[in-house]
Coordinates of C-alpha atoms and ligand atoms in Angstrom, one line a residue:
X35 CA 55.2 24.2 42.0
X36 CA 56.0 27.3 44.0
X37 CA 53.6 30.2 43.3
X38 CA 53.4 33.6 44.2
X39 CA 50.0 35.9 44.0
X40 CA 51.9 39.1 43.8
X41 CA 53.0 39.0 40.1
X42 CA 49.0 40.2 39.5
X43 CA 50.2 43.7 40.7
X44 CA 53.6 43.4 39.0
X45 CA 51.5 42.8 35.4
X46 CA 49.6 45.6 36.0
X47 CA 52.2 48.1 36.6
X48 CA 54.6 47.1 34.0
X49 CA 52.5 46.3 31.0
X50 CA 51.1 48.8 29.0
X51 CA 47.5 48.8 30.1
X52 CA 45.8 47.7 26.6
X53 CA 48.2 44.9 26.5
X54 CA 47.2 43.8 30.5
X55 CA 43.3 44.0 28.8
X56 CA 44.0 41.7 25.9
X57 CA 45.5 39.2 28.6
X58 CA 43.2 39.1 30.8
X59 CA 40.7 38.2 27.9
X60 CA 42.7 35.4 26.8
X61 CA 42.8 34.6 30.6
X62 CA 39.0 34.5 31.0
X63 CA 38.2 32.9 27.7
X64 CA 40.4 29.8 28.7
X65 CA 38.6 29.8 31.7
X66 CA 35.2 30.2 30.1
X67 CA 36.2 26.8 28.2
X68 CA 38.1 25.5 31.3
X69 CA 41.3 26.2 30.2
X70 CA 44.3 27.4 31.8
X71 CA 46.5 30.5 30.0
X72 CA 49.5 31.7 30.9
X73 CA 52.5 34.0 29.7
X74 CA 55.6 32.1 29.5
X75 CA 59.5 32.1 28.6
X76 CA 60.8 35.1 27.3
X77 CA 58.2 37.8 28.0
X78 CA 57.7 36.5 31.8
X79 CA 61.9 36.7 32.1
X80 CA 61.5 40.8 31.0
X81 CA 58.6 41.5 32.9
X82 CA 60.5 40.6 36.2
X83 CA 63.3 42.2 34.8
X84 CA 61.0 45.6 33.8
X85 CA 62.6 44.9 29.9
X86 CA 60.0 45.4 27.1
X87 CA 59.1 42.4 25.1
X88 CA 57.0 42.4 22.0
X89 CA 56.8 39.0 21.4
X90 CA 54.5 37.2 23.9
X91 CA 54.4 33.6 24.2
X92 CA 51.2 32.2 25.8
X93 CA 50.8 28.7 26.7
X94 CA 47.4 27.0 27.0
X95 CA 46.6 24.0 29.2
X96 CA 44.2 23.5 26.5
X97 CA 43.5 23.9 22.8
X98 CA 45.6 27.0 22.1
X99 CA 44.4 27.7 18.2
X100 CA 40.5 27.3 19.3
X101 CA 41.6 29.8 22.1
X102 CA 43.1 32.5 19.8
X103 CA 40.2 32.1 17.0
X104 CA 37.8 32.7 19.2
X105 CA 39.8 35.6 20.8
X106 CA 40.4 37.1 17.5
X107 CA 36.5 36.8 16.3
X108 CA 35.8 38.6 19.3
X109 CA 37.7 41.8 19.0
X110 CA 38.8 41.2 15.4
X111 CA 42.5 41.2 16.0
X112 CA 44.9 39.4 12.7
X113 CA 45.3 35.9 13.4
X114 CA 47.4 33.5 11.7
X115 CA 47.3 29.9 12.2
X116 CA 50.4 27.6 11.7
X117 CA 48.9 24.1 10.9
X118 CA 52.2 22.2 10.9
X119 CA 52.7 23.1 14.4
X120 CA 49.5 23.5 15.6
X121 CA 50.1 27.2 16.9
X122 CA 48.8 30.5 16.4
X123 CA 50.0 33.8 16.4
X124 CA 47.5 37.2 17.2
X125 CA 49.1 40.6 16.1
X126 CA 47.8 43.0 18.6
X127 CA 48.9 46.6 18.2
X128 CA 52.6 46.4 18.3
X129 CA 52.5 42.7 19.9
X130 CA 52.9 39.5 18.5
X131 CA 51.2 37.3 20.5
X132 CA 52.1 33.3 19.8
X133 CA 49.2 30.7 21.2
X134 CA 51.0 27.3 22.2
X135 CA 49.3 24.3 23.4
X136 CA 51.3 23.1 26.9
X137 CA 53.6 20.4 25.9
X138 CA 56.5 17.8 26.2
X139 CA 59.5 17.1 24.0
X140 CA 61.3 14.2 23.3
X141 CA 64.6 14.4 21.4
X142 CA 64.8 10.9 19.7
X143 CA 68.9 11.7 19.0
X144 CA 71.3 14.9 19.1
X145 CA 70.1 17.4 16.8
X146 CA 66.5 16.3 16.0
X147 CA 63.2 17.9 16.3
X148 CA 61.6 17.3 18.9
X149 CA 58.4 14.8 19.3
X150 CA 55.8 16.8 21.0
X151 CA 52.5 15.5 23.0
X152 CA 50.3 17.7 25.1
X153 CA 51.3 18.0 28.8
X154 CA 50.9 19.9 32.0
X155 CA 52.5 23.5 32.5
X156 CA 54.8 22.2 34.6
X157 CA 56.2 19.6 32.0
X158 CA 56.2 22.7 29.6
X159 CA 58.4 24.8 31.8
X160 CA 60.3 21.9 32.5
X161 CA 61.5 21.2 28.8
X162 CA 62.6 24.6 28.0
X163 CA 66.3 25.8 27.7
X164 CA 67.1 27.5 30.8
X165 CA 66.4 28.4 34.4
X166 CA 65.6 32.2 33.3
X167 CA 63.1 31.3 30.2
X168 CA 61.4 28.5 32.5
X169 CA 58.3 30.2 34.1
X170 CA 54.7 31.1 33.8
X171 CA 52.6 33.5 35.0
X172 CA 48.8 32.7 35.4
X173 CA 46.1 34.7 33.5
X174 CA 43.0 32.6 34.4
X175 CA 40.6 32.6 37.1
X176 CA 41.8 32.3 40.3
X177 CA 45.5 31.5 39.0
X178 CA 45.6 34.6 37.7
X179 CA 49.0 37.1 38.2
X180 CA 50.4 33.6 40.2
X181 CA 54.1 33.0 39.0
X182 CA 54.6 29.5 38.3
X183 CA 59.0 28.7 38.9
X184 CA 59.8 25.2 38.6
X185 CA 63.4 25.1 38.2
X186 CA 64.2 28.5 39.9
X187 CA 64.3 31.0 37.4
X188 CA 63.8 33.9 39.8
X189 CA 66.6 32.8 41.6
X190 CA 68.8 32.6 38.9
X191 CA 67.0 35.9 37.6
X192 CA 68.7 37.6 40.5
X193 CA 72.1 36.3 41.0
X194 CA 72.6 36.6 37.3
X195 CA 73.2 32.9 36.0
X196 CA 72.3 31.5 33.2
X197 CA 71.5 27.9 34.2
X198 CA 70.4 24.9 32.0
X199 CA 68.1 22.4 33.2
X200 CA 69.5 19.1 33.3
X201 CA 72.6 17.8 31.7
X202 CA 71.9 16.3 28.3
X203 CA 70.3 20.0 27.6
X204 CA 72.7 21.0 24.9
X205 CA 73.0 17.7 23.9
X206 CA 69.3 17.5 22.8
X207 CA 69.4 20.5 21.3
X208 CA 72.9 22.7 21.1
X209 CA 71.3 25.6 19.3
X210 CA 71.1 26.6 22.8
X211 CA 74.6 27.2 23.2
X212 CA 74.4 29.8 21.1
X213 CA 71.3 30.8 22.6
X214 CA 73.0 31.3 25.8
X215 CA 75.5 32.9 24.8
X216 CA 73.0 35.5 23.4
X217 CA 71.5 36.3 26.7
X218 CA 74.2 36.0 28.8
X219 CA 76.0 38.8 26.6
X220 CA 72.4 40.8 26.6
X221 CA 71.5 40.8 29.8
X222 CA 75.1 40.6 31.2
X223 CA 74.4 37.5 33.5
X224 CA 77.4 34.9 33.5
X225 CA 76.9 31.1 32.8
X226 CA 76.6 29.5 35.6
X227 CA 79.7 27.0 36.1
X228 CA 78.2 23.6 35.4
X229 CA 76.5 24.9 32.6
X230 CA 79.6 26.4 31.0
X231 CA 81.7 23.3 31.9
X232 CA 78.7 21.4 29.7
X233 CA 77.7 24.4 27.2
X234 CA 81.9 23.7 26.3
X235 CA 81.8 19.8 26.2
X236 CA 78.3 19.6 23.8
X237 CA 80.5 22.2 21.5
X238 CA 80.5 19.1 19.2
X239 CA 77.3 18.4 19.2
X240 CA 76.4 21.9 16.9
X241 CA 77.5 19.6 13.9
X242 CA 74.6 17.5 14.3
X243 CA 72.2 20.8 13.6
X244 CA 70.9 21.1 10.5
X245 CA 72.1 24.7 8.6
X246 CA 68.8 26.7 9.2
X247 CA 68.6 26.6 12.9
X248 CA 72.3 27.3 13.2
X249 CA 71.8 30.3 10.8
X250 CA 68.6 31.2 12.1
X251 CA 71.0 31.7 15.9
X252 CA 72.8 33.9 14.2
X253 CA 70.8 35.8 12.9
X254 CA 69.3 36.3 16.1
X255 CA 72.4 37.7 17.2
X256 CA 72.9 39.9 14.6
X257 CA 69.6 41.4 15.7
X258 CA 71.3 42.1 19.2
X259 CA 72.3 45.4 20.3
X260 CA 75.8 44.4 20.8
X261 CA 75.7 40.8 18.4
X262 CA 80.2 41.3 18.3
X263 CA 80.1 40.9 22.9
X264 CA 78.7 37.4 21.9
X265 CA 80.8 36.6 18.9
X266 CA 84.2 37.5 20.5
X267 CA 82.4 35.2 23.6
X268 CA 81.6 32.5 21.3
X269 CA 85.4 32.8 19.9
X270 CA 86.9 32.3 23.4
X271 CA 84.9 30.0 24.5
X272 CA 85.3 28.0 21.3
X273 CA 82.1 27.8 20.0
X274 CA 82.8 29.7 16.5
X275 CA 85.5 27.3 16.1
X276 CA 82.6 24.8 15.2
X277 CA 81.2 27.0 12.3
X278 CA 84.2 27.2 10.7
X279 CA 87.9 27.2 12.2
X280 CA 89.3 30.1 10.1
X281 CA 86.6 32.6 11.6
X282 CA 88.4 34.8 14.2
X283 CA 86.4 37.3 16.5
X284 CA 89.2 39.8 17.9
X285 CA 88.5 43.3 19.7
X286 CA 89.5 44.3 15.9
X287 CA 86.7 42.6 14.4
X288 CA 84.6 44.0 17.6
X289 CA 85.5 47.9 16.7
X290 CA 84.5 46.8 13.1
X291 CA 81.4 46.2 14.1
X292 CA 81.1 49.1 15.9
X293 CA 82.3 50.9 13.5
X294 CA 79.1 49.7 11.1
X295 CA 77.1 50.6 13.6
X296 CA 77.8 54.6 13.6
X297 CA 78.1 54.4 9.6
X298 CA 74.5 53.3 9.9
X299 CA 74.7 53.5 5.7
X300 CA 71.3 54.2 4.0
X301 CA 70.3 51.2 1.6
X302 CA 72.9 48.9 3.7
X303 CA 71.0 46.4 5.6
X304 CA 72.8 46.0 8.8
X305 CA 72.4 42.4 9.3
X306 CA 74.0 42.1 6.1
X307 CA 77.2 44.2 6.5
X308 CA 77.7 42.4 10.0
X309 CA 77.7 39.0 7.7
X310 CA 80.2 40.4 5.9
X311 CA 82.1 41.9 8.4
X312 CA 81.8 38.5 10.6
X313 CA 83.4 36.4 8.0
X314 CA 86.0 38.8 6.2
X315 CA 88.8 37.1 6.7
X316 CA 88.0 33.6 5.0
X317 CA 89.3 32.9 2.1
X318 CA 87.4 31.3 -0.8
X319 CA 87.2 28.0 0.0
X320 CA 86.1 28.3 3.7
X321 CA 84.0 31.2 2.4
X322 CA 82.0 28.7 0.5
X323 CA 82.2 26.0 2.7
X324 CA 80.7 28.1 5.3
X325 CA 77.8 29.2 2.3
X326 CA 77.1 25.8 2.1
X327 CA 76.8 25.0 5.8
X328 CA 74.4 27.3 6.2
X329 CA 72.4 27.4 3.3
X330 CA 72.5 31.3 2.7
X331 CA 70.5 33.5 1.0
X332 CA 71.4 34.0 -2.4
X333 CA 72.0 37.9 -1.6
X334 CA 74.1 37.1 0.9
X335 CA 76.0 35.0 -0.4
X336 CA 76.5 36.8 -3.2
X337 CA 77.6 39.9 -1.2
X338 CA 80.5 37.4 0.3
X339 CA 81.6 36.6 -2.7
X340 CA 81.4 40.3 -4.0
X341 CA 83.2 41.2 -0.8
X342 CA 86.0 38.8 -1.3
X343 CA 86.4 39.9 -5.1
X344 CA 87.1 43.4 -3.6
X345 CA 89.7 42.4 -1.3
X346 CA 91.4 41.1 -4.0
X347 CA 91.5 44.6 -5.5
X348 CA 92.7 46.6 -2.4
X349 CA 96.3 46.6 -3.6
X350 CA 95.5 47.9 -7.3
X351 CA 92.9 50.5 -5.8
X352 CA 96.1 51.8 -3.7
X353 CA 98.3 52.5 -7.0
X354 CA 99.4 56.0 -7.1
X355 CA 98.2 57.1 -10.2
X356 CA 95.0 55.3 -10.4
X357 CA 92.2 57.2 -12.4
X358 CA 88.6 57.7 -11.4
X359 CA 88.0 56.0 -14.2
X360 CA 89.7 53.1 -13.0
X361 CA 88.3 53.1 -9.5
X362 CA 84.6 53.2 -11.2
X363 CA 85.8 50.0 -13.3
X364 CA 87.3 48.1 -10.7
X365 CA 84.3 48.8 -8.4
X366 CA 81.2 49.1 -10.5
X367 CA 80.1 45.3 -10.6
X368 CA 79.6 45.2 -6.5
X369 CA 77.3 45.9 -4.1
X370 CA 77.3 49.0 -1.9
X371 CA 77.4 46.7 1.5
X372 CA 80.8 44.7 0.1
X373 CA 82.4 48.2 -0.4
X374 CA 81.0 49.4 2.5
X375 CA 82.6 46.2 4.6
X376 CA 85.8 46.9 3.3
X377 CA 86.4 50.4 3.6
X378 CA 85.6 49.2 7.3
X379 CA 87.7 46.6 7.3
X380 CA 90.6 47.5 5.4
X381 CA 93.9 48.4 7.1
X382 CA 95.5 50.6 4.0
X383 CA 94.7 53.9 3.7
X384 CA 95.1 54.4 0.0
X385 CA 92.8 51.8 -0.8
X386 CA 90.1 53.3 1.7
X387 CA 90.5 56.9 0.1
X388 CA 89.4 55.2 -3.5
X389 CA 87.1 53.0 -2.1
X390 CA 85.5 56.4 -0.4
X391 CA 85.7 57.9 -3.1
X392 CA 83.7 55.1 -5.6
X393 CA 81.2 55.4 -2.5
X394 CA 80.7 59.1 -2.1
X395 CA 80.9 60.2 -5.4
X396 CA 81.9 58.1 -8.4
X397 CA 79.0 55.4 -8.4
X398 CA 76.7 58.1 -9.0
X399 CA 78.3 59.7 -12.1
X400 CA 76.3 59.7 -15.2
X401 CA 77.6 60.3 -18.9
X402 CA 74.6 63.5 -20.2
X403 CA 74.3 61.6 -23.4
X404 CA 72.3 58.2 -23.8
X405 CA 72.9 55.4 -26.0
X406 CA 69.6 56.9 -27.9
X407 CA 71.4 60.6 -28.1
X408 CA 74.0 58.3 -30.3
X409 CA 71.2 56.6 -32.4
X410 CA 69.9 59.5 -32.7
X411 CA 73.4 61.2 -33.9
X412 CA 73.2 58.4 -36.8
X413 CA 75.0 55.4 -34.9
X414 CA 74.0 51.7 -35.2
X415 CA 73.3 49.4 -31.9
X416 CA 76.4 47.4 -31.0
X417 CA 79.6 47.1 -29.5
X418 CA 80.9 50.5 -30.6
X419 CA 77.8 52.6 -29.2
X420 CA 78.8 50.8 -25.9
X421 CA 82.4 51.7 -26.0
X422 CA 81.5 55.2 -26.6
X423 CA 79.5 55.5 -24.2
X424 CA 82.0 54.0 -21.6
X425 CA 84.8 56.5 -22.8
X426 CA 82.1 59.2 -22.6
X427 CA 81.8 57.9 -19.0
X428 CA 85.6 57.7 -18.5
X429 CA 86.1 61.0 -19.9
X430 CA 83.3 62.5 -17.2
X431 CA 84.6 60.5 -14.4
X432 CA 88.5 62.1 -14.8
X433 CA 87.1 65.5 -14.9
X434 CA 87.3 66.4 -18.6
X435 CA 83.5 66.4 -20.2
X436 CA 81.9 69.0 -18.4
X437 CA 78.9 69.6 -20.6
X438 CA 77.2 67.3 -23.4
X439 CA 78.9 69.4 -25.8
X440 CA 82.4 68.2 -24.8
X441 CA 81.0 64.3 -24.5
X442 CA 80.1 64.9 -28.0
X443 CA 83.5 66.2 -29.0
X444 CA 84.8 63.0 -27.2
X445 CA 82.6 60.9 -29.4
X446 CA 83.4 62.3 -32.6
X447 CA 86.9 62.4 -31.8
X448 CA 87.1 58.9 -30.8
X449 CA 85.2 58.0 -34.3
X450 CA 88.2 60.2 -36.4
X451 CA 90.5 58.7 -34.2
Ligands
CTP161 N1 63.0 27.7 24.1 C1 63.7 26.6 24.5 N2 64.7 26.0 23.7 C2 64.9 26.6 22.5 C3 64.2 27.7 22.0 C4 63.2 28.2 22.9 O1 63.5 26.1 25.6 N3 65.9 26.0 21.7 C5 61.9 28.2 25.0 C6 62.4 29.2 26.0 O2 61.6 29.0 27.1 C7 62.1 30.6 25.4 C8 60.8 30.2 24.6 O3 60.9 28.9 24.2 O4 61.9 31.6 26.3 C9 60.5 31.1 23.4 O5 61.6 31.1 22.5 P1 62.1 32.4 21.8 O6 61.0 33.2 21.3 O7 63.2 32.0 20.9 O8 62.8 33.1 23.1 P2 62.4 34.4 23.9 O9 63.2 34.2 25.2 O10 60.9 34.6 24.0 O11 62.9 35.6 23.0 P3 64.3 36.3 22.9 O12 65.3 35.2 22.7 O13 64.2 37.2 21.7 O14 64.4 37.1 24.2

């Protein structure tokens, strides 16, 4: 494997200095054990590229749990261990820090987990998606600050490329098309021409992931600074067409997203709003098929289907004379983020104005009597206190009960009418 001594310096300088301490820890306590640690993937690919990264991957030529318990006993850092996989994860100020035994994979078909058995570092690297994510620096003994670059990564690092490995890459596991896409749009590298020749042929081969990981790529990308550069990407390329073949991504749906950004609504989860955003235009039976694909969150699916019901409402909410009234009632059984989506998304600018309007002002509107005021006036619970109340509502909505004294005069007018 190549290696190069001067990454030691290049640690040093671009790590925050209690971050470079806690490494070089888990450094010498492999070595103490004799072990072998080093930073890997994702963190290694920023350093070189000065990009901060607070999720660092260490792999162990070793026993990584044992590692990290006895690194967390020592300076009482929170550790978590995941028995299933046999990994662990140190939080460390604002770091997570993931502890991975060095291993192999073997895909036993398209689309499965992978069988993993312990292996060198250089197997490690060598099973990893791309060029870019496929080296190591050393943190022990005399290995340490040595850059460990297999397949070329540094290369590809500066001519820009996102390169796979070998060719039955996507094919073994095609989450990393979208995973490429990802950091090609991020970092703005370009796919290197094989891979984008294969990354197009293994489109296919995304039907043979399960739901999760496909949603889990997604929702990676919704936590990108720019997730709409690699959905319209994805949509040229083809690769939303697998996810469902209704779902557009045009530079309309791109200013939408921009667009969401600079609302930046309080109580609107982001991620959530781009969901919506990302598959307006379905209609109900794709909207569910794609629910279904990718096993959604209750919330969010239900924030689909509230979005859809409100798009079926546009054209009433544009009427000329519509009430408050009748914007409140049309509106009040959705969620904030489906409004929200479609006053971003919707072309009409009546509808827009009342949708605004519920937004701004109207979903906040209280009546000043309660349903216990009314008890209290001599009323019985049931289905009249509750249309009273509404028309109480109503009346306050359209402007014309100002004080409790004029919903009370709507109340006992209603009961002699
Ligand atoms: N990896 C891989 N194939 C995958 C997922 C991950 O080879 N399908 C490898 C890559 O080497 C990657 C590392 O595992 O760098 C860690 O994965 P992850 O945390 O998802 O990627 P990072 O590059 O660390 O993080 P990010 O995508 O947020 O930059």
């Amino acid at each position: 494997m190549q290696r190069e001594r001067e990454f030691a310096e290049k640690l040093e300088q671009i790590l925050p200095p209690r971050l470079v301490d806690f490494l070089k820890r888990a450094g010498e306590k492999a070595a103490e054990r004799n072990e072998q640690a080093y930073i890997v993937g994702g963190v290694v690919r920023d350093l070189l590229l000065c990009i901060d990264n607070f999720d660092i991957d260490i792999t162990v030529e070793g026993n990584a749990v044992a590692l990290a318990r006895e690194l967390s006993r020592s300076a009482f850092d929170r550790i978590t261990v995941h028995k299933q996989f046999n990994t662990a994860t140190i939080k460390f100020d604002q770091w997570n820090i993931d502890f991975v035994t060095a291993r192999s994979e073997i895909y036993e078909y398209p689309g499965a987990l992978p069988k993993i058995t312990p292996a060198s570092l250089e197997e490690d690297l060598k099973r990893r998606d791309f060029t870019i994510n496929a080296m190591a620096i050393g943190l022990s003994g005399k290995n340490y600050g040595e850059l460990y670059d297999p397949c070329n990564g540094k290369t590809d690092l500066q001519s820009r490329n996102i390169r796979i490995l070998h060719e039955k890459s996507f094919v073994d596991d095609s989450t990393r098309i979208w995973r490429g896409l990802r950091y090609e749009q991020r970092l703005g590298f370009q796919m290197e021409q094989r891979t984008l020749e294969l990354l197009i042929r293994d489109i296919p081969m995304l039907d043979t992931v399960s739901g999760e990981r496909i949603r889990y790529e997604i929702e990676c990308i919704l936590k990108e600074k720019y997730p709409e550069r690699v959905f319209s990407r994805a949509f040229r390329l083809g690769v939303l067409g697998s996810l469902n073949t209704f779902i557009k991504f045009d530079t309309r749906k791109e200013e939408w997203f921009l667009r969401a950004r600079e609302m930046n609504c309080p109580n609107v989860p982001s991620d959530l709003l781009y969901w919506l955003l990302f598959t307006y235009e379905l209609d109900m039976e794709n909207r569910e098929k794609l629910i279904a694909r990718l096993h959604l969150p209750k919330q969010i699916a239900q924030a689909l289907r509230d979005c859809h019901a409100i798009k079926e409402r546009l054209e009433m909410l544009a009427a000329p004379d519509i009430t408050n009234s009748q914007i409140y009632r049309l509106l009040c059984a959705y969620s904030p983020s489906a409004i929200i989506a479609n006053i971003i998304a919707v072309e009409e600018d009546e509808s827009r104005k009342a949708l605004n309007l519920y937004i701004e002002k109207l979903k906040n509107v209280k009546a000043i009597i309660s349903g216990s005021d009314l008890l209290k006036m001599g009323f019985e619970q049931g289905p009249q206190l509750k249309e009273l109340l509404d028309a109480v509502l109503d009346a306050r909505l359209n402007g014309k009960a100002l004080t409790k004294e004029d919903e009370i005069a709507i109340v006992k007018k209603m009961l002699a009418g």
